[in-house]
PDB file of C-alpha atoms in Angstrom:
ATOM      1  CA  MET J 239     -72.317 -47.359 -21.590  1.00  0.00           C
ATOM      2  CA  SER J 240     -69.172 -45.225 -21.504  1.00  0.00           C
ATOM      3  CA  ASP J 241     -66.210 -46.414 -19.433  1.00  0.00           C
ATOM      4  CA  ARG J 242     -65.213 -42.819 -18.790  1.00  0.00           C
ATOM      5  CA  PRO J 243     -65.026 -42.104 -15.032  1.00  0.00           C
ATOM      6  CA  ALA J 244     -67.378 -39.644 -13.411  1.00  0.00           C
ATOM      7  CA  ARG J 245     -66.159 -36.066 -13.747  1.00  0.00           C
ATOM      8  CA  ASN J 246     -66.019 -35.471 -10.009  1.00  0.00           C
ATOM      9  CA  ASP J 247     -64.783 -38.929  -8.988  1.00  0.00           C
ATOM     10  CA  PRO J 248     -62.319 -38.105  -6.152  1.00  0.00           C
ATOM     11  CA  TYR J 249     -60.264 -41.252  -6.732  1.00  0.00           C
ATOM     12  CA  GLN J 250     -59.851 -40.427 -10.424  1.00  0.00           C
ATOM     13  CA  LEU J 251     -58.967 -36.797  -9.619  1.00  0.00           C
ATOM     14  CA  VAL J 252     -56.064 -37.929  -7.448  1.00  0.00           C
ATOM     15  CA  THR J 253     -54.891 -40.465 -10.047  1.00  0.00           C
ATOM     16  CA  ASP J 254     -55.102 -37.936 -12.891  1.00  0.00           C
ATOM     17  CA  THR J 255     -53.179 -35.322 -10.903  1.00  0.00           C
ATOM     18  CA  ILE J 256     -50.304 -37.671 -10.133  1.00  0.00           C
ATOM     19  CA  LEU J 257     -50.168 -39.079 -13.680  1.00  0.00           C
ATOM     20  CA  ALA J 258     -50.176 -35.579 -15.181  1.00  0.00           C
ATOM     21  CA  HIS J 259     -47.049 -34.693 -13.194  1.00  0.00           C
ATOM     22  CA  LEU J 260     -45.324 -37.951 -14.147  1.00  0.00           C
ATOM     23  CA  GLU J 261     -46.141 -37.472 -17.827  1.00  0.00           C
ATOM     24  CA  ARG J 262     -44.622 -33.969 -17.803  1.00  0.00           C
ATOM     25  CA  GLY J 263     -41.196 -35.610 -17.491  1.00  0.00           C
ATOM     26  CA  VAL J 264     -39.486 -34.126 -14.455  1.00  0.00           C
ATOM     27  CA  VAL J 265     -35.717 -33.911 -14.977  1.00  0.00           C
ATOM     28  CA  PRO J 266     -34.078 -36.389 -12.506  1.00  0.00           C
ATOM     29  CA  TRP J 267     -31.618 -34.060 -10.754  1.00  0.00           C
ATOM     30  CA  ARG J 268     -31.408 -32.600  -7.300  1.00  0.00           C
ATOM     31  CA  CYS J 269     -33.604 -29.572  -6.800  1.00  0.00           C
ATOM     32  CA  PRO J 270     -31.327 -26.494  -6.417  1.00  0.00           C
ATOM     33  CA  TRP J 271     -33.496 -24.719  -3.846  1.00  0.00           C
ATOM     34  CA  SER J 272     -35.276 -25.562  -0.634  1.00  0.00           C
ATOM     35  CA  ARG J 273     -38.935 -26.396  -1.181  1.00  0.00           C
ATOM     36  CA  SER J 274     -39.676 -26.852   2.495  1.00  0.00           C
ATOM     37  CA  THR J 275     -42.462 -24.534   3.632  1.00  0.00           C
ATOM     38  CA  GLY J 276     -43.766 -26.685   6.463  1.00  0.00           C
ATOM     39  CA  ARG J 277     -46.676 -29.084   6.416  1.00  0.00           C
ATOM     40  CA  PRO J 278     -49.679 -27.490   4.651  1.00  0.00           C
ATOM     41  CA  ARG J 279     -52.229 -26.107   7.083  1.00  0.00           C
ATOM     42  CA  ASN J 280     -55.675 -24.531   6.835  1.00  0.00           C
ATOM     43  CA  PHE J 281     -55.378 -20.928   8.030  1.00  0.00           C
ATOM     44  CA  HIS J 282     -59.041 -20.689   9.053  1.00  0.00           C
ATOM     45  CA  THR J 283     -59.173 -23.828  11.206  1.00  0.00           C
ATOM     46  CA  GLY J 284     -55.490 -24.153  12.065  1.00  0.00           C
ATOM     47  CA  ARG J 285     -55.574 -27.862  11.185  1.00  0.00           C
ATOM     48  CA  GLU J 286     -52.826 -29.571   9.221  1.00  0.00           C
ATOM     49  CA  TYR J 287     -53.781 -31.389   6.028  1.00  0.00           C
ATOM     50  CA  GLN J 288     -53.302 -35.137   6.175  1.00  0.00           C
ATOM     51  CA  GLY J 289     -52.725 -38.102   3.888  1.00  0.00           C
ATOM     52  CA  VAL J 290     -52.881 -37.592   0.139  1.00  0.00           C
ATOM     53  CA  ASN J 291     -53.677 -33.889   0.636  1.00  0.00           C
ATOM     54  CA  VAL J 292     -50.049 -33.285   1.671  1.00  0.00           C
ATOM     55  CA  LEU J 293     -48.987 -34.711  -1.709  1.00  0.00           C
ATOM     56  CA  LEU J 294     -51.630 -32.868  -3.740  1.00  0.00           C
ATOM     57  CA  LEU J 295     -50.742 -29.484  -2.237  1.00  0.00           C
ATOM     58  CA  GLY J 296     -47.005 -30.141  -2.258  1.00  0.00           C
ATOM     59  CA  LEU J 297     -47.047 -30.854  -6.005  1.00  0.00           C
ATOM     60  CA  LEU J 298     -47.964 -27.215  -6.634  1.00  0.00           C
ATOM     61  CA  HIS J 299     -44.754 -25.875  -5.000  1.00  0.00           C
ATOM     62  CA  LEU J 300     -46.403 -22.679  -3.769  1.00  0.00           C
ATOM     63  CA  PRO J 301     -44.346 -20.691  -1.227  1.00  0.00           C
ATOM     64  CA  SER J 302     -46.791 -20.566   1.703  1.00  0.00           C
ATOM     65  CA  ARG J 303     -48.008 -23.398   3.889  1.00  0.00           C
ATOM     66  CA  TRP J 304     -51.357 -21.654   4.481  1.00  0.00           C
ATOM     67  CA  TRP J 305     -54.521 -22.580   2.547  1.00  0.00           C
ATOM     68  CA  MET J 306     -58.221 -21.633   2.728  1.00  0.00           C
ATOM     69  CA  THR J 307     -61.435 -22.329   0.878  1.00  0.00           C
ATOM     70  CA  PHE J 308     -63.138 -19.540  -1.073  1.00  0.00           C
ATOM     71  CA  ARG J 309     -65.793 -19.163   1.625  1.00  0.00           C
ATOM     72  CA  GLN J 310     -63.289 -19.199   4.472  1.00  0.00           C
ATOM     73  CA  ALA J 311     -61.379 -16.350   2.825  1.00  0.00           C
ATOM     74  CA  GLN J 312     -64.611 -14.341   2.592  1.00  0.00           C
ATOM     75  CA  GLU J 313     -65.450 -15.011   6.230  1.00  0.00           C
ATOM     76  CA  ARG J 314     -62.031 -13.611   7.200  1.00  0.00           C
ATOM     77  CA  GLY J 315     -62.650 -10.447   5.190  1.00  0.00           C
ATOM     78  CA  GLY J 316     -60.406 -11.454   2.300  1.00  0.00           C
ATOM     79  CA  SER J 317     -60.972 -12.415  -1.307  1.00  0.00           C
ATOM     80  CA  VAL J 318     -59.470 -14.826  -3.797  1.00  0.00           C
ATOM     81  CA  ARG J 319     -57.713 -12.934  -6.577  1.00  0.00           C
ATOM     82  CA  LYS J 320     -59.620 -12.965  -9.865  1.00  0.00           C
ATOM     83  CA  GLY J 321     -58.491 -15.689 -12.247  1.00  0.00           C
ATOM     84  CA  GLU J 322     -56.850 -17.865  -9.597  1.00  0.00           C
ATOM     85  CA  ARG J 323     -57.388 -21.633  -9.725  1.00  0.00           C
ATOM     86  CA  GLY J 324     -57.913 -23.593  -6.547  1.00  0.00           C
ATOM     87  CA  ALA J 325     -56.085 -26.777  -5.600  1.00  0.00           C
ATOM     88  CA  VAL J 326     -58.059 -29.989  -5.217  1.00  0.00           C
ATOM     89  CA  VAL J 327     -58.001 -31.638  -1.794  1.00  0.00           C
ATOM     90  CA  MET J 328     -59.919 -34.578  -0.400  1.00  0.00           C
ATOM     91  CA  LYS J 329     -62.160 -34.930   2.618  1.00  0.00           C
ATOM     92  CA  TRP J 330     -62.982 -38.315   3.998  1.00  0.00           C
ATOM     93  CA  GLY J 331     -65.126 -39.383   6.894  1.00  0.00           C
ATOM     94  CA  ARG J 332     -67.955 -41.589   8.056  1.00  0.00           C
ATOM     95  CA  HIS J 333     -71.603 -41.259   8.900  1.00  0.00           C
ATOM     96  CA  GLN J 334     -74.397 -43.513  10.048  1.00  0.00           C
ATOM     97  CA  ARG J 335     -77.560 -44.194   8.098  1.00  0.00           C
ATOM     98  CA  ALA J 336     -80.656 -46.253   8.724  1.00  0.00           C
ATOM     99  CA  VAL J 337     -80.878 -49.450   6.672  1.00  0.00           C
ATOM    100  CA  LYS J 338     -83.995 -51.611   6.455  1.00  0.00           C
ATOM    101  CA  ASN J 339     -83.589 -55.335   6.980  1.00  0.00           C
ATOM    102  CA  GLY J 340     -85.593 -57.999   5.254  1.00  0.00           C
ATOM    103  CA  ASP J 341     -87.964 -58.291   8.203  1.00  0.00           C
ATOM    104  CA  GLY J 342     -88.808 -54.575   8.064  1.00  0.00           C
ATOM    105  CA  THR J 343     -86.681 -53.555  11.025  1.00  0.00           C
ATOM    106  CA  GLU J 344     -84.057 -50.845  10.796  1.00  0.00           C
ATOM    107  CA  GLU J 345     -80.503 -50.766  11.983  1.00  0.00           C
ATOM    108  CA  LYS J 346     -77.736 -48.189  11.919  1.00  0.00           C
ATOM    109  CA  LYS J 347     -74.861 -48.848   9.564  1.00  0.00           C
ATOM    110  CA  THR J 348     -71.662 -46.875   9.245  1.00  0.00           C
ATOM    111  CA  THR J 349     -70.682 -45.805   5.758  1.00  0.00           C
ATOM    112  CA  PHE J 350     -67.549 -44.037   4.600  1.00  0.00           C
ATOM    113  CA  PHE J 351     -67.386 -41.147   2.150  1.00  0.00           C
ATOM    114  CA  LEU J 352     -64.766 -39.348   0.114  1.00  0.00           C
ATOM    115  CA  LYS J 353     -65.349 -36.032  -1.627  1.00  0.00           C
ATOM    116  CA  SER J 354     -63.221 -33.340  -3.205  1.00  0.00           C
ATOM    117  CA  TYR J 355     -63.194 -29.552  -2.812  1.00  0.00           C
ATOM    118  CA  ARG J 356     -60.842 -26.683  -3.667  1.00  0.00           C
ATOM    119  CA  VAL J 357     -58.574 -24.528  -1.534  1.00  0.00           C
ATOM    120  CA  PHE J 358     -56.412 -21.502  -2.320  1.00  0.00           C
ATOM    121  CA  ASN J 359     -52.880 -20.663  -1.205  1.00  0.00           C
ATOM    122  CA  ALA J 360     -52.064 -17.514   0.760  1.00  0.00           C
ATOM    123  CA  VAL J 361     -50.365 -16.001  -2.313  1.00  0.00           C
ATOM    124  CA  GLN J 362     -53.702 -16.230  -4.163  1.00  0.00           C
ATOM    125  CA  ILE J 363     -55.681 -14.351  -1.517  1.00  0.00           C
ATOM    126  CA  ASP J 364     -55.898 -10.582  -0.903  1.00  0.00           C
ATOM    127  CA  GLY J 365     -57.035  -8.772   2.236  1.00  0.00           C
ATOM    128  CA  ILE J 366     -55.700 -11.226   4.817  1.00  0.00           C
ATOM    129  CA  GLU J 367     -52.359 -10.983   6.618  1.00  0.00           C
ATOM    130  CA  PHE J 368     -50.699 -14.389   6.670  1.00  0.00           C
ATOM    131  CA  PRO J 369     -47.534 -15.335   8.571  1.00  0.00           C
ATOM    132  CA  SER J 370     -44.438 -14.471   6.545  1.00  0.00           C
ATOM    133  CA  VAL J 371     -42.588 -17.215   4.711  1.00  0.00           C
ATOM    134  CA  GLU J 372     -39.325 -18.157   6.398  1.00  0.00           C
ATOM    135  CA  HIS J 373     -36.280 -18.433   4.133  1.00  0.00           C
ATOM    136  CA  GLY J 374     -32.959 -20.123   4.716  1.00  0.00           C
ATOM    137  CA  PRO J 375     -29.529 -18.452   4.662  1.00  0.00           C
ATOM    138  CA  GLN J 376     -28.891 -16.326   1.568  1.00  0.00           C
ATOM    139  CA  LEU J 377     -25.949 -16.911  -0.792  1.00  0.00           C
ATOM    140  CA  ASP J 378     -23.995 -13.968  -2.127  1.00  0.00           C
ATOM    141  CA  ALA J 379     -23.833 -13.300  -5.879  1.00  0.00           C
ATOM    142  CA  SER J 380     -20.605 -15.237  -6.529  1.00  0.00           C
ATOM    143  CA  GLN J 381     -21.867 -18.250  -4.571  1.00  0.00           C
ATOM    144  CA  ARG J 382     -25.116 -18.239  -6.544  1.00  0.00           C
ATOM    145  CA  VAL J 383     -23.279 -18.255  -9.876  1.00  0.00           C
ATOM    146  CA  ALA J 384     -20.951 -21.052  -8.705  1.00  0.00           C
ATOM    147  CA  ARG J 385     -23.937 -23.103  -7.526  1.00  0.00           C
ATOM    148  CA  ALA J 386     -25.728 -22.572 -10.848  1.00  0.00           C
ATOM    149  CA  GLU J 387     -22.656 -23.696 -12.820  1.00  0.00           C
ATOM    150  CA  GLN J 388     -22.338 -26.766 -10.599  1.00  0.00           C
ATOM    151  CA  ILE J 389     -25.971 -27.723 -11.189  1.00  0.00           C
ATOM    152  CA  VAL J 390     -25.568 -27.456 -14.961  1.00  0.00           C
ATOM    153  CA  ALA J 391     -22.334 -29.472 -14.942  1.00  0.00           C
ATOM    154  CA  GLN J 392     -23.812 -32.290 -12.827  1.00  0.00           C
ATOM    155  CA  MET J 393     -27.177 -32.512 -14.555  1.00  0.00           C
ATOM    156  CA  PRO J 394     -27.725 -36.028 -15.993  1.00  0.00           C
ATOM    157  CA  GLN J 395     -29.501 -36.427 -19.344  1.00  0.00           C
ATOM    158  CA  SER J 396     -28.885 -32.767 -20.035  1.00  0.00           C
ATOM    159  CA  PRO J 397     -29.633 -31.322 -23.467  1.00  0.00           C
ATOM    160  CA  ILE J 398     -26.722 -30.019 -25.512  1.00  0.00           C
ATOM    161  CA  ILE J 399     -26.093 -26.331 -24.683  1.00  0.00           C
ATOM    162  CA  GLN J 400     -24.928 -24.342 -27.707  1.00  0.00           C
ATOM    163  CA  GLU J 401     -23.734 -20.857 -26.899  1.00  0.00           C
ATOM    164  CA  GLY J 402     -23.153 -17.932 -29.229  1.00  0.00           C
ATOM    165  CA  ARG J 403     -24.697 -19.357 -32.418  1.00  0.00           C
ATOM    166  CA  THR J 404     -27.743 -17.086 -32.149  1.00  0.00           C
ATOM    167  CA  THR J 405     -28.928 -13.952 -30.377  1.00  0.00           C
ATOM    168  CA  GLN J 406     -32.077 -15.747 -29.186  1.00  0.00           C
ATOM    169  CA  ALA J 407     -32.562 -18.213 -26.340  1.00  0.00           C
ATOM    170  CA  SER J 408     -34.666 -21.283 -27.062  1.00  0.00           C
ATOM    171  CA  TYR J 409     -35.034 -25.018 -26.511  1.00  0.00           C
ATOM    172  CA  ARG J 410     -35.240 -27.157 -29.657  1.00  0.00           C
ATOM    173  CA  PRO J 411     -36.774 -30.591 -29.020  1.00  0.00           C
ATOM    174  CA  ARG J 412     -35.925 -32.002 -32.441  1.00  0.00           C
ATOM    175  CA  THR J 413     -32.210 -31.836 -31.656  1.00  0.00           C
ATOM    176  CA  ASP J 414     -32.576 -31.724 -27.861  1.00  0.00           C
ATOM    177  CA  THR J 415     -30.477 -28.579 -27.709  1.00  0.00           C
ATOM    178  CA  ILE J 416     -30.656 -25.286 -25.833  1.00  0.00           C
ATOM    179  CA  GLU J 417     -29.552 -22.300 -27.900  1.00  0.00           C
ATOM    180  CA  MET J 418     -28.072 -19.465 -25.840  1.00  0.00           C
ATOM    181  CA  PRO J 419     -26.696 -16.065 -26.866  1.00  0.00           C
ATOM    182  CA  ALA J 420     -23.012 -15.565 -26.090  1.00  0.00           C
ATOM    183  CA  PHE J 421     -22.289 -15.135 -22.379  1.00  0.00           C
ATOM    184  CA  ALA J 422     -20.801 -11.684 -23.035  1.00  0.00           C
ATOM    185  CA  ARG J 423     -24.131 -10.429 -24.383  1.00  0.00           C
ATOM    186  CA  PHE J 424     -25.761 -10.677 -20.942  1.00  0.00           C
ATOM    187  CA  ASP J 425     -25.629  -7.788 -18.497  1.00  0.00           C
ATOM    188  CA  THR J 426     -24.698 -10.073 -15.592  1.00  0.00           C
ATOM    189  CA  PRO J 427     -23.821 -13.757 -15.013  1.00  0.00           C
ATOM    190  CA  GLU J 428     -27.080 -14.033 -13.079  1.00  0.00           C
ATOM    191  CA  ASP J 429     -29.058 -12.981 -16.168  1.00  0.00           C
ATOM    192  CA  PHE J 430     -27.310 -15.673 -18.211  1.00  0.00           C
ATOM    193  CA  HIS J 431     -28.169 -18.430 -15.765  1.00  0.00           C
ATOM    194  CA  LEU J 432     -31.722 -17.201 -15.225  1.00  0.00           C
ATOM    195  CA  THR J 433     -32.265 -17.464 -18.970  1.00  0.00           C
ATOM    196  CA  LEU J 434     -30.553 -20.844 -19.192  1.00  0.00           C
ATOM    197  CA  PHE J 435     -32.642 -22.330 -16.391  1.00  0.00           C
ATOM    198  CA  HIS J 436     -35.785 -20.941 -17.981  1.00  0.00           C
ATOM    199  CA  GLU J 437     -34.938 -22.984 -21.089  1.00  0.00           C
ATOM    200  CA  PHE J 438     -34.247 -26.008 -18.888  1.00  0.00           C
ATOM    201  CA  ARG J 439     -37.830 -25.689 -17.645  1.00  0.00           C
ATOM    202  CA  HIS J 440     -39.052 -26.034 -21.223  1.00  0.00           C
ATOM    203  CA  HIS J 441     -36.751 -29.010 -21.707  1.00  0.00           C
ATOM    204  CA  SER J 442     -38.385 -30.704 -18.709  1.00  0.00           C
ATOM    205  CA  GLY J 443     -41.906 -29.878 -19.938  1.00  0.00           C
ATOM    206  CA  ASP J 444     -42.487 -27.260 -17.233  1.00  0.00           C
ATOM    207  CA  TRP J 445     -44.532 -24.290 -18.476  1.00  0.00           C
ATOM    208  CA  GLY J 446     -45.513 -23.036 -15.054  1.00  0.00           C
ATOM    209  CA  ASP J 447     -49.164 -22.807 -14.037  1.00  0.00           C
ATOM    210  CA  VAL J 448     -50.756 -23.425 -17.431  1.00  0.00           C
ATOM    211  CA  CYS J 449     -53.940 -25.440 -17.829  1.00  0.00           C
ATOM    212  CA  GLU J 450     -53.866 -28.898 -19.412  1.00  0.00           C
ATOM    213  CA  GLU J 451     -55.100 -27.558 -22.768  1.00  0.00           C
ATOM    214  CA  ASP J 452     -52.289 -24.964 -22.948  1.00  0.00           C
ATOM    215  CA  GLN J 453     -49.773 -27.596 -21.819  1.00  0.00           C
ATOM    216  CA  GLN J 454     -50.699 -29.820 -24.753  1.00  0.00           C
ATOM    217  CA  GLU J 455     -50.677 -26.866 -27.149  1.00  0.00           C
ATOM    218  CA  ASN J 456     -47.150 -25.957 -26.027  1.00  0.00           C
ATOM    219  CA  GLU J 457     -45.951 -29.495 -26.679  1.00  0.00           C
ATOM    220  CA  ARG J 458     -47.343 -29.294 -30.219  1.00  0.00           C
ATOM    221  CA  SER J 459     -45.851 -25.821 -30.668  1.00  0.00           C
ATOM    222  CA  LEU J 460     -42.344 -27.037 -29.815  1.00  0.00           C
ATOM    223  CA  HIS J 461     -42.427 -29.369 -32.802  1.00  0.00           C
ATOM    224  CA  ALA J 462     -44.422 -27.113 -35.142  1.00  0.00           C
ATOM    225  CA  GLY J 463     -42.590 -23.872 -34.344  1.00  0.00           C
ATOM    226  CA  SER J 464     -45.695 -22.102 -33.047  1.00  0.00           C
ATOM    227  CA  ARG J 465     -46.309 -19.654 -30.215  1.00  0.00           C
ATOM    228  CA  LEU J 466     -45.492 -20.706 -26.634  1.00  0.00           C
ATOM    229  CA  LEU J 467     -47.281 -19.705 -23.432  1.00  0.00           C
ATOM    230  CA  SER J 468     -45.911 -19.913 -19.879  1.00  0.00           C
ATOM    231  CA  VAL J 469     -47.505 -18.760 -16.625  1.00  0.00           C
ATOM    232  CA  PHE J 470     -45.421 -17.997 -13.534  1.00  0.00           C
ATOM    233  CA  ARG J 471     -45.600 -16.042 -10.265  1.00  0.00           C
ATOM    234  CA  THR J 472     -43.428 -13.420  -8.640  1.00  0.00           C
ATOM    235  CA  LYS J 473     -42.179 -13.875  -5.061  1.00  0.00           C
ATOM    236  CA  ALA J 474     -45.186 -11.795  -3.964  1.00  0.00           C
ATOM    237  CA  GLY J 475     -47.528 -14.270  -5.657  1.00  0.00           C
ATOM    238  CA  VAL J 476     -48.516 -12.048  -8.607  1.00  0.00           C
ATOM    239  CA  LYS J 477     -49.253 -14.111 -11.711  1.00  0.00           C
ATOM    240  CA  PHE J 478     -47.705 -13.106 -15.036  1.00  0.00           C
ATOM    241  CA  TYR J 479     -47.717 -14.530 -18.556  1.00  0.00           C
ATOM    242  CA  ILE J 480     -44.781 -15.069 -20.926  1.00  0.00           C
ATOM    243  CA  ILE J 481     -45.623 -15.375 -24.622  1.00  0.00           C
ATOM    244  CA  THR J 482     -42.921 -16.292 -27.134  1.00  0.00           C
ATOM    245  CA  GLU J 483     -43.824 -15.792 -30.791  1.00  0.00           C
ATOM    246  CA  HIS J 484     -43.587 -18.604 -33.325  1.00  0.00           C
ATOM    247  CA  ASP J 485     -40.276 -17.439 -34.821  1.00  0.00           C
ATOM    248  CA  ARG J 486     -38.796 -16.835 -31.315  1.00  0.00           C
ATOM    249  CA  SER J 487     -38.137 -13.221 -32.324  1.00  0.00           C
ATOM    250  CA  VAL J 488     -40.230 -11.605 -29.600  1.00  0.00           C
ATOM    251  CA  THR J 489     -41.066 -12.573 -26.019  1.00  0.00           C
ATOM    252  CA  THR J 490     -43.801 -10.610 -24.241  1.00  0.00           C
ATOM    253  CA  VAL J 491     -44.417 -10.470 -20.493  1.00  0.00           C
ATOM    254  CA  LEU J 492     -47.961  -9.576 -19.442  1.00  0.00           C
ATOM    255  CA  LEU J 493     -49.784  -9.121 -16.147  1.00  0.00           C
ATOM    256  CA  PRO J 494     -53.305 -10.630 -15.852  1.00  0.00           C
ATOM    257  CA  GLU J 495     -55.029  -7.336 -16.684  1.00  0.00           C
ATOM    258  CA  GLY J 496     -53.084  -7.102 -19.933  1.00  0.00           C
ATOM    259  CA  TYR J 497     -53.567 -10.696 -21.044  1.00  0.00           C
TER     260      TYR J 497
END
């Protein structure tokens, strides 16, 4: 008999989710932006998620606190955007069932259950007006650049940043280096740091919202010099794909309908 856990085992789903994030190797430095969106809440019922569900939903770092199931979105007149993947949450509870005793009599016994289901974030749902996301005070352009430079300077276990040796930006795991075009080649300081932090994401094993299969393929591609795939979202929640060719000569940005 196989020791492999059942596919829909809720306990194993939680364990696998947490281990997957740990194995991706998060860089141990202070996050440069506020991730606080409020405790996750179901928009249809108004109830806050509890227990491990707060962790499971928080790991996705989506910008809205509001979540719904596929059916709840339909009941509200909305629809989940095609191609979106739901987040796994857990439901636990208790119920009573009749149990026969050895003498043939029955008695009520309370049993506990745990099951999993999927929910979708507000940015994945069309046709429903959700409360707007509140943002903190905004920094001006010079403050943003200074903050970015401070983050880079204070980052522990940082890869070596080599600037001006190439006209392409890339992370090279064999030497643990980030290759950046010369600063003067960028239109603005913000463009330079946006590109640099994108390469830091690759250094930390962060490819955005890719599936596990694509995540593993990217790890192999870093060492073999093959094509890389990343999946990100705009502030409005629109998903887009970034494909970098094997020789790092071309990077293509595609919307879902063009992928």
